[in-house]
Amino acid sequence: MRILGIETSCDDTAAAVVEAKGGFANPSLPTEASAQAGFSILSNVSYSQVAIHKKFGGIVPNLASRAHLEKIMPTIKGALSAAKTKLGDIDLIAVTRGPGLMPSLLIGVNAARALAYRFRKPIIGVNHMEGHIFSNWLSERIGGIFPSVILIVSGGHTELILMSDYGKYKIIGRTLDDAAGECFDKTARLLGLGFPGGPAIAAEAAKISNPKSEVRKKLQITKHKLHIELPRPMINSKDYNFSFSGLKTAVLYLYNDLIKKYPPEEIKPAMAAEIQNAVIDVLTAKTARAVKNFNPKIVMIAGGVSANKKLREAMAAKINSCGIPFFAPDLSCATDNAAMIAAAGYFNYLRKKPAKDGWKKLEADANLSL
Ligand code: KG4
Ligand code: ZN
C-alpha cells in the first residue's frame, strides 16, 4: 500500500511517499507477526521555513501560511517524483489535521482534499502527535510492543503517554505551561543563540563538553566564581507532569546577573549546557517514574526535541537501567516530517476504513487531542 503523507501543521511544508508492507494487515497482530512488517520511505521531502521566521525569533502564523501555500504543490510533486510514483498509484492520502497553527493546517488539509477529490483517493486526517509517535515505526526496529510509554517532546507539546494498543492512548502527564522545545527556543532567544533553539542550545553546550575547547579552558579558570545552577522544576512531584516556564525565568535572571561580571562567550556555553541538563534531568526522571508505576514493555521518545543527542543518551541509560528497551526515531524522522504522518495514517486507515468521499468531511482542528 502506497501512502502520500502531507504535513503543514507548523513551519515545515512536508510531503512523503511511504510504502507499508508485510504483516501490518492486522494491527492487533502479536509483535512477532508485526515484526515481519515494515515501512519503506520512498521519499520524504520537506521545505523548512526557518529562514523566514528566524528574524522574529518564533513562528509568525501568517507568514507560515503564505509560505506553505507557495510550497505545498512543489513539495508534493517533489515527493512523488523522488518516489517515482504518480498520484494514480497512491492508495491513500494522509494529512495532518491538527493540532497546530490553523492558517498552516488549512493549506495542507485543503491541498490533500483537492487531490483526494480529483484523483478519487481515500483520505485520512492524522493527529500530528500520533504522527510523531509513529515515527518510531519507520525505523528498522519497529514499534508495536504494548503497553509502551511514549515521551512526546516537541515545540508545542510535552506529554507522557501510555499506549496500550493501536489507537489506545492515555495521557498520563503533560506540561502545565511551556513545552520542552519551547523552553529551548525561548532560552536560546534570551541568550541570543538563534532559532530554532534546541539545536542552537545543543551546539553551544557542546563547546564546553569538548575537553580541548578554548572556552572550556577559560571556564575552568573562572569556575570558582561562575556558579551556574538552574532549577529542575517539578522533578520530585509525585505525578507525571512537567513545568518549564520557571526555568526560562531563572535563565533570564541568572544571565542578566552574570553578564555584568563575565564575558558572554564564557557564560553562554555553560548556561546552554546547564539548560540542556536541567531539561534532560526532568524528562528522564519523570519517564523513569512512569516506567516504575505503569510497567511498560518499552519506552519510546518522539517529537523534535528527541533529536537531541544528550537526551537520547540519558534516556537510553535510564530506561535500560529499568530493564526495558528504549526506542528513538531515526534522526531524519525526529523533527516534523510527512513520512510519520503517512505511517500513522496507515494504521488509522486499517482501523477506520474511511469512506470514498472522505474529502467532503475532513476538517482541520487546531486543538485536536489524541
Ligand atoms: O516536532 P517539531 O519538529 O515541531 C513541533 O511539532 O513543535 O519540534 C520542534 C522543536 C523546536 O522547539 C526545536 O527547538 C526542537 O524541537 N529541537 C530540538 C533539537 N532539534 C529540534 N531540541 C533539542 N535538541 C535538538 N537537537
Ligand atoms: Zn511536531
Short mmCIF file of C-alpha atoms and ligand atoms in Angstrom, two decimals:
data_model
loop_
_atom_site.label_atom_id
_atom_site.label_comp_id
_atom_site.label_asym_id
_atom_site.label_seq_id
_atom_site.Cartn_x
_atom_site.Cartn_y
_atom_site.Cartn_z
CA MET A 1 0.00 0.00 0.00
CA ARG A 2 1.43 3.37 -1.05
CA ILE A 3 0.60 6.34 1.13
CA LEU A 4 1.10 10.00 0.33
CA GLY A 5 1.70 11.88 3.60
CA ILE A 6 1.22 15.64 3.85
CA GLU A 7 2.24 17.80 6.82
CA THR A 8 1.86 21.58 7.25
CA SER A 9 0.93 21.98 10.92
CA CYS A 10 3.71 24.39 11.83
CA ASP A 11 6.67 25.72 9.84
CA ASP A 12 7.64 22.81 7.61
CA THR A 13 5.91 22.12 4.31
CA ALA A 14 6.37 18.37 4.01
CA ALA A 15 5.27 15.51 1.76
CA ALA A 16 6.36 11.88 1.67
CA VAL A 17 5.56 8.64 -0.10
CA VAL A 18 5.70 5.63 2.20
CA GLU A 19 5.03 2.00 1.38
CA ALA A 20 3.55 -0.31 4.02
CA LYS A 21 4.27 -3.97 3.55
CA GLY A 22 4.04 -7.33 5.25
CA GLY A 23 2.17 -8.36 8.35
CA PHE A 24 0.76 -4.93 9.09
CA ALA A 25 -2.57 -6.08 7.65
CA ASN A 26 -3.95 -6.60 11.13
CA PRO A 27 -2.51 -4.04 13.52
CA SER A 28 -3.54 -6.06 16.55
CA LEU A 29 -1.35 -8.96 15.46
CA PRO A 30 1.16 -10.12 18.03
CA THR A 31 4.55 -8.49 17.95
CA GLU A 32 6.23 -11.44 16.18
CA ALA A 33 3.90 -11.02 13.21
CA SER A 34 4.14 -7.28 13.03
CA ALA A 35 7.92 -7.61 13.23
CA GLN A 36 7.74 -9.11 9.72
CA ALA A 37 6.18 -5.94 8.52
CA GLY A 38 7.74 -2.62 7.81
CA PHE A 39 7.53 0.72 6.12
CA SER A 40 9.75 1.79 3.25
CA ILE A 41 10.21 5.51 2.93
CA LEU A 42 10.25 6.08 -0.83
CA SER A 43 10.61 9.84 -0.39
CA ASN A 44 10.48 12.32 2.48
CA VAL A 45 10.61 15.91 1.26
CA SER A 46 10.50 18.93 3.49
CA TYR A 47 10.75 22.66 2.94
CA SER A 48 11.76 24.40 6.15
CA GLN A 49 10.61 27.97 6.85
CA VAL A 50 13.33 28.63 9.42
CA ALA A 51 14.91 31.33 7.23
CA ILE A 52 11.57 33.19 7.13
CA HIS A 53 10.87 33.11 10.89
CA LYS A 54 14.42 33.38 12.19
CA LYS A 55 14.47 37.15 12.41
CA PHE A 56 11.32 37.13 14.55
CA GLY A 57 12.68 34.51 16.96
CA GLY A 58 9.49 32.45 16.59
CA ILE A 59 6.87 31.37 14.07
CA VAL A 60 4.68 34.09 12.54
CA PRO A 61 1.41 32.33 11.55
CA ASN A 62 0.52 34.50 8.54
CA LEU A 63 3.99 34.22 7.04
CA ALA A 64 3.91 30.47 7.68
CA SER A 65 0.58 30.15 5.86
CA ARG A 66 1.81 32.15 2.87
CA ALA A 67 4.98 30.07 2.57
CA HIS A 68 3.00 26.81 2.86
CA LEU A 69 0.71 27.97 0.04
CA GLU A 70 3.68 28.73 -2.16
CA LYS A 71 5.47 25.45 -1.48
CA ILE A 72 2.75 22.85 -0.98
CA MET A 73 2.33 21.78 -4.60
CA PRO A 74 6.05 21.79 -5.49
CA THR A 75 6.71 19.77 -2.31
CA ILE A 76 4.03 17.16 -3.12
CA LYS A 77 5.26 16.96 -6.72
CA GLY A 78 8.82 16.63 -5.45
CA ALA A 79 7.88 13.77 -3.10
CA LEU A 80 6.02 11.92 -5.86
CA SER A 81 8.79 12.28 -8.38
CA ALA A 82 11.52 11.33 -5.87
CA ALA A 83 9.47 8.18 -5.15
CA LYS A 84 8.98 7.59 -8.90
CA THR A 85 5.27 7.43 -8.20
CA LYS A 86 2.24 9.01 -9.85
CA LEU A 87 -0.77 10.19 -7.91
CA GLY A 88 -2.78 7.49 -9.68
CA ASP A 89 -0.62 4.83 -7.97
CA ILE A 90 -1.24 6.23 -4.48
CA ASP A 91 -3.63 4.12 -2.33
CA LEU A 92 -4.19 6.59 0.50
CA ILE A 93 -3.66 10.27 1.24
CA ALA A 94 -2.83 11.01 4.89
CA VAL A 95 -2.74 14.61 6.05
CA THR A 96 -2.15 16.31 9.40
CA ARG A 97 -5.43 17.86 10.52
CA GLY A 98 -4.28 19.10 13.94
CA PRO A 99 -3.10 20.15 16.43
CA GLY A 100 -1.16 23.11 15.09
CA LEU A 101 -1.50 26.59 13.68
CA MET A 102 -4.83 26.93 11.88
CA PRO A 103 -3.50 29.07 8.97
CA SER A 104 -0.80 26.43 8.39
CA LEU A 105 -3.03 23.36 8.82
CA LEU A 106 -5.58 24.67 6.33
CA ILE A 107 -3.08 24.72 3.48
CA GLY A 108 -2.14 21.04 3.82
CA VAL A 109 -5.69 19.88 4.55
CA ASN A 110 -7.18 21.72 1.59
CA ALA A 111 -4.45 20.59 -0.81
CA ALA A 112 -4.99 16.98 0.33
CA ARG A 113 -8.77 17.25 -0.02
CA ALA A 114 -8.46 18.69 -3.52
CA LEU A 115 -6.17 15.82 -4.58
CA ALA A 116 -8.43 13.21 -2.97
CA TYR A 117 -11.43 14.63 -4.86
CA ARG A 118 -9.66 14.99 -8.19
CA PHE A 119 -7.98 11.56 -8.11
CA ARG A 120 -10.76 9.75 -6.20
CA LYS A 121 -8.48 8.58 -3.41
CA PRO A 122 -9.32 7.69 0.18
CA ILE A 123 -8.12 10.37 2.56
CA ILE A 124 -7.48 10.25 6.28
CA GLY A 125 -6.83 13.05 8.76
CA VAL A 126 -3.96 12.41 11.14
CA ASN A 127 -3.23 13.81 14.57
CA HIS A 128 0.23 15.40 14.46
CA MET A 129 1.15 13.91 17.85
CA GLU A 130 0.14 10.45 16.68
CA GLY A 131 2.37 11.08 13.67
CA HIS A 132 5.32 11.73 15.99
CA ILE A 133 4.57 8.50 17.86
CA PHE A 134 4.61 6.54 14.59
CA SER A 135 7.99 7.99 13.60
CA ASN A 136 9.22 5.10 15.76
CA TRP A 137 7.60 2.63 13.35
CA LEU A 138 9.61 3.98 10.43
CA SER A 139 12.97 2.76 11.61
CA GLU A 140 14.16 -0.79 11.34
CA ARG A 141 13.44 -1.59 14.95
CA ILE A 142 9.74 -1.14 14.51
CA GLY A 143 7.38 -0.25 17.30
CA GLY A 144 4.19 -2.14 18.11
CA ILE A 145 5.05 -3.51 21.53
CA PHE A 146 2.41 -2.77 24.14
CA PRO A 147 1.97 -1.37 26.65
CA SER A 148 4.51 1.29 25.84
CA VAL A 149 5.28 4.60 27.49
CA ILE A 150 5.94 7.36 24.99
CA LEU A 151 7.51 10.71 25.79
CA ILE A 152 6.50 13.29 23.20
CA VAL A 153 8.71 16.35 23.32
CA SER A 154 8.24 18.99 20.65
CA GLY A 155 7.95 22.74 20.23
CA GLY A 156 4.30 22.72 21.30
CA HIS A 157 3.94 19.57 23.40
CA THR A 158 5.49 17.70 26.29
CA GLU A 159 3.42 14.65 27.10
CA LEU A 160 3.87 11.25 28.67
CA ILE A 161 1.56 8.77 27.02
CA LEU A 162 0.62 5.22 27.89
CA MET A 163 -0.16 3.39 24.64
CA SER A 164 -1.93 0.11 25.31
CA ASP A 165 -2.71 -0.76 21.66
CA TYR A 166 -3.08 0.88 18.25
CA GLY A 167 -5.34 3.90 18.72
CA LYS A 168 -5.45 3.49 22.51
CA TYR A 169 -3.69 6.33 24.25
CA LYS A 170 -3.86 7.65 27.78
CA ILE A 171 -2.13 10.91 28.55
CA ILE A 172 -0.58 10.31 31.96
CA GLY A 173 1.34 13.57 32.21
CA ARG A 174 1.82 16.83 30.38
CA THR A 175 3.42 20.22 30.74
CA LEU A 176 1.49 22.69 32.82
CA ASP A 177 2.96 25.62 30.89
CA ASP A 178 5.76 25.71 28.26
CA ALA A 179 6.79 22.67 26.22
CA ALA A 180 10.39 21.41 26.40
CA GLY A 181 11.13 22.59 22.84
CA GLU A 182 9.54 25.95 23.62
CA CYS A 183 11.84 26.23 26.65
CA PHE A 184 14.87 25.64 24.41
CA ASP A 185 13.55 28.13 21.85
CA LYS A 186 12.86 30.84 24.42
CA THR A 187 16.08 30.44 26.41
CA ALA A 188 18.13 30.34 23.19
CA ARG A 189 16.49 33.61 22.26
CA LEU A 190 17.38 35.12 25.65
CA LEU A 191 21.00 34.10 25.12
CA GLY A 192 20.98 35.36 21.52
CA LEU A 193 21.74 31.88 20.16
CA GLY A 194 19.29 31.79 17.27
CA PHE A 195 16.26 29.82 16.12
CA PRO A 196 15.25 27.02 16.43
CA GLY A 197 16.63 27.00 19.94
CA GLY A 198 17.03 23.25 20.55
CA PRO A 199 19.87 22.64 18.09
CA ALA A 200 21.36 26.07 18.97
CA ILE A 201 21.48 25.25 22.71
CA ALA A 202 22.94 21.80 21.97
CA ALA A 203 25.68 23.31 19.76
CA GLU A 204 26.53 25.98 22.33
CA ALA A 205 26.64 23.42 25.14
CA ALA A 206 28.94 21.21 23.05
CA LYS A 207 31.56 23.96 23.17
CA ILE A 208 32.36 23.07 26.75
CA SER A 209 31.90 19.33 26.53
CA ASN A 210 34.94 19.17 24.24
CA PRO A 211 37.92 18.95 26.66
CA LYS A 212 40.17 20.72 24.17
CA SER A 213 37.95 23.73 23.65
CA GLU A 214 39.34 27.16 24.45
CA VAL A 215 36.10 28.21 26.12
CA ARG A 216 36.28 25.25 28.45
CA LYS A 217 39.86 26.07 29.45
CA LYS A 218 38.82 29.65 30.21
CA LEU A 219 35.81 28.48 32.17
CA GLN A 220 37.99 26.32 34.36
CA ILE A 221 39.92 29.43 35.40
CA THR A 222 36.80 31.25 36.48
CA LYS A 223 34.92 28.15 37.62
CA HIS A 224 35.13 29.01 41.31
CA LYS A 225 33.40 32.30 40.64
CA LEU A 226 31.00 31.28 37.92
CA HIS A 227 28.32 29.24 39.61
CA ILE A 228 25.68 28.14 37.15
CA GLU A 229 22.90 26.08 38.58
CA LEU A 230 19.35 26.09 37.32
CA PRO A 231 16.26 24.56 38.93
CA ARG A 232 14.82 21.18 37.84
CA PRO A 233 11.13 22.16 38.04
CA MET A 234 8.75 19.53 39.42
CA ILE A 235 11.41 16.82 39.35
CA ASN A 236 10.21 15.42 42.68
CA SER A 237 6.48 15.98 42.26
CA LYS A 238 4.51 12.79 42.68
CA ASP A 239 2.93 12.91 39.24
CA TYR A 240 3.99 12.82 35.58
CA ASN A 241 3.54 16.48 34.80
CA PHE A 242 6.16 19.00 33.77
CA SER A 243 6.70 22.73 34.03
CA PHE A 244 9.34 24.63 32.09
CA SER A 245 8.38 28.28 32.30
CA GLY A 246 10.19 28.76 35.64
CA LEU A 247 13.38 27.55 34.02
CA LYS A 248 13.09 30.28 31.42
CA THR A 249 12.66 32.92 34.14
CA ALA A 250 15.61 31.52 36.10
CA VAL A 251 17.77 31.74 32.96
CA LEU A 252 16.70 35.34 32.43
CA TYR A 253 17.67 36.46 35.96
CA LEU A 254 20.88 34.46 36.15
CA TYR A 255 22.08 35.57 32.73
CA ASN A 256 21.34 39.25 33.41
CA ASP A 257 23.30 38.94 36.64
CA LEU A 258 26.30 37.10 35.19
CA ILE A 259 26.59 39.27 32.11
CA LYS A 260 27.59 42.17 34.38
CA LYS A 261 30.65 40.26 35.58
CA TYR A 262 31.78 37.89 32.82
CA PRO A 263 32.14 37.97 29.04
CA PRO A 264 29.17 36.43 27.20
CA GLU A 265 31.33 33.92 25.31
CA GLU A 266 32.22 32.36 28.68
CA ILE A 267 28.74 32.38 30.17
CA LYS A 268 26.71 31.22 27.17
CA PRO A 269 28.14 27.71 26.71
CA ALA A 270 27.91 27.00 30.44
CA MET A 271 24.34 28.32 30.57
CA ALA A 272 23.39 26.29 27.49
CA ALA A 273 24.86 23.12 28.99
CA GLU A 274 23.00 23.69 32.25
CA ILE A 275 19.70 24.41 30.45
CA GLN A 276 20.12 21.20 28.46
CA ASN A 277 20.99 19.22 31.60
CA ALA A 278 18.06 20.63 33.56
CA VAL A 279 15.55 19.74 30.82
CA ILE A 280 17.07 16.27 30.36
CA ASP A 281 17.11 15.56 34.11
CA VAL A 282 13.40 16.34 34.45
CA LEU A 283 12.37 14.43 31.31
CA THR A 284 14.32 11.30 32.26
CA ALA A 285 13.23 11.37 35.91
CA LYS A 286 9.53 11.66 35.06
CA THR A 287 9.73 8.97 32.37
CA ALA A 288 11.50 6.59 34.78
CA ARG A 289 8.76 7.31 37.31
CA ALA A 290 6.14 6.33 34.73
CA VAL A 291 8.07 3.12 34.00
CA LYS A 292 8.05 2.14 37.68
CA ASN A 293 4.32 2.72 38.05
CA PHE A 294 2.95 1.51 34.69
CA ASN A 295 5.34 -1.35 33.91
CA PRO A 296 5.54 -0.86 30.14
CA LYS A 297 7.40 -3.31 27.89
CA ILE A 298 9.18 -0.47 26.12
CA VAL A 299 9.75 3.29 26.22
CA MET A 300 9.82 5.44 23.10
CA ILE A 301 10.59 9.08 22.57
CA ALA A 302 9.19 11.27 19.80
CA GLY A 303 8.97 14.89 18.66
CA GLY A 304 11.55 17.45 17.55
CA VAL A 305 13.40 17.52 20.89
CA SER A 306 14.02 13.78 20.54
CA ALA A 307 16.70 14.79 18.00
CA ASN A 308 18.80 15.88 20.98
CA LYS A 309 21.78 13.55 21.28
CA LYS A 310 22.38 14.05 25.01
CA LEU A 311 18.70 13.43 25.73
CA ARG A 312 18.79 10.18 23.74
CA GLU A 313 21.88 9.01 25.62
CA ALA A 314 20.47 9.91 29.02
CA MET A 315 17.09 8.30 28.27
CA ALA A 316 18.67 5.11 26.92
CA ALA A 317 20.85 4.78 30.03
CA LYS A 318 17.98 5.45 32.43
CA ILE A 319 15.39 3.27 30.72
CA ASN A 320 17.79 0.39 30.09
CA SER A 321 18.69 0.50 33.78
CA CYS A 322 14.99 -0.13 34.46
CA GLY A 323 15.40 -3.36 32.44
CA ILE A 324 13.42 -2.44 29.31
CA PRO A 325 14.35 -1.28 25.81
CA PHE A 326 14.33 2.32 24.66
CA PHE A 327 13.48 3.40 21.08
CA ALA A 328 14.07 6.71 19.38
CA PRO A 329 13.13 7.59 15.80
CA ASP A 330 15.82 7.89 13.14
CA LEU A 331 17.15 11.43 13.21
CA SER A 332 15.70 12.12 9.76
CA CYS A 333 12.20 11.44 11.16
CA ALA A 334 12.51 13.09 14.60
CA THR A 335 11.53 16.65 13.68
CA ASP A 336 8.36 17.41 11.72
CA ASN A 337 8.10 15.33 8.54
CA ALA A 338 5.41 13.75 6.39
CA ALA A 339 6.65 10.13 6.46
CA MET A 340 5.46 9.85 10.07
CA ILE A 341 2.04 11.20 9.03
CA ALA A 342 1.83 8.53 6.32
CA ALA A 343 2.71 5.81 8.86
CA ALA A 344 0.11 6.99 11.38
CA GLY A 345 -2.41 7.41 8.54
CA TYR A 346 -1.89 3.80 7.54
CA PHE A 347 -2.84 2.45 10.97
CA ASN A 348 -5.82 4.81 11.17
CA TYR A 349 -6.93 3.63 7.75
CA LEU A 350 -6.85 0.00 8.85
CA ARG A 351 -8.93 0.78 11.91
CA LYS A 352 -11.38 3.27 10.42
CA LYS A 353 -11.67 2.35 6.70
CA PRO A 354 -12.60 5.85 5.52
CA ALA A 355 -15.39 6.46 3.03
CA LYS A 356 -14.58 7.06 -0.66
CA ASP A 357 -15.72 10.68 -0.47
CA GLY A 358 -13.90 11.32 2.82
CA TRP A 359 -12.58 14.60 1.42
CA LYS A 360 -16.04 16.14 1.96
CA LYS A 361 -15.89 15.89 5.72
CA LEU A 362 -12.22 16.29 6.53
CA GLU A 363 -11.58 19.41 8.59
CA ALA A 364 -8.55 20.98 10.23
CA ASP A 365 -8.73 21.25 14.02
CA ALA A 366 -6.07 23.42 15.67
CA ASN A 367 -6.77 21.92 19.11
CA LEU A 368 -7.18 18.27 18.16
CA SER A 369 -6.27 15.98 21.05
CA LEU A 370 -5.06 12.38 20.97
O1 KG4 B 1 8.28 18.28 16.48
P1 KG4 B 1 8.87 19.54 16.00
O2 KG4 B 1 9.73 19.49 14.76
O3 KG4 B 1 7.76 20.61 15.74
C1 KG4 B 1 6.64 20.70 16.61
O4 KG4 B 1 5.70 19.90 16.43
O5 KG4 B 1 6.71 21.57 17.51
O6 KG4 B 1 9.71 20.14 17.22
C2 KG4 B 1 10.34 21.37 17.11
C3 KG4 B 1 11.08 21.61 18.41
C4 KG4 B 1 11.68 23.00 18.49
O7 KG4 B 1 11.33 23.56 19.74
C5 KG4 B 1 13.17 22.76 18.40
O8 KG4 B 1 13.93 23.72 19.12
C6 KG4 B 1 13.31 21.37 18.99
O9 KG4 B 1 12.18 20.68 18.52
N1 KG4 B 1 14.52 20.67 18.54
C7 KG4 B 1 15.50 20.28 19.38
C8 KG4 B 1 16.50 19.71 18.56
N2 KG4 B 1 16.09 19.76 17.26
C9 KG4 B 1 14.86 20.35 17.27
N3 KG4 B 1 15.61 20.38 20.71
C10 KG4 B 1 16.74 19.91 21.27
N4 KG4 B 1 17.76 19.37 20.56
C11 KG4 B 1 17.68 19.25 19.22
N5 KG4 B 1 18.69 18.70 18.55
ZN ZN B 2 5.92 18.18 15.60
#
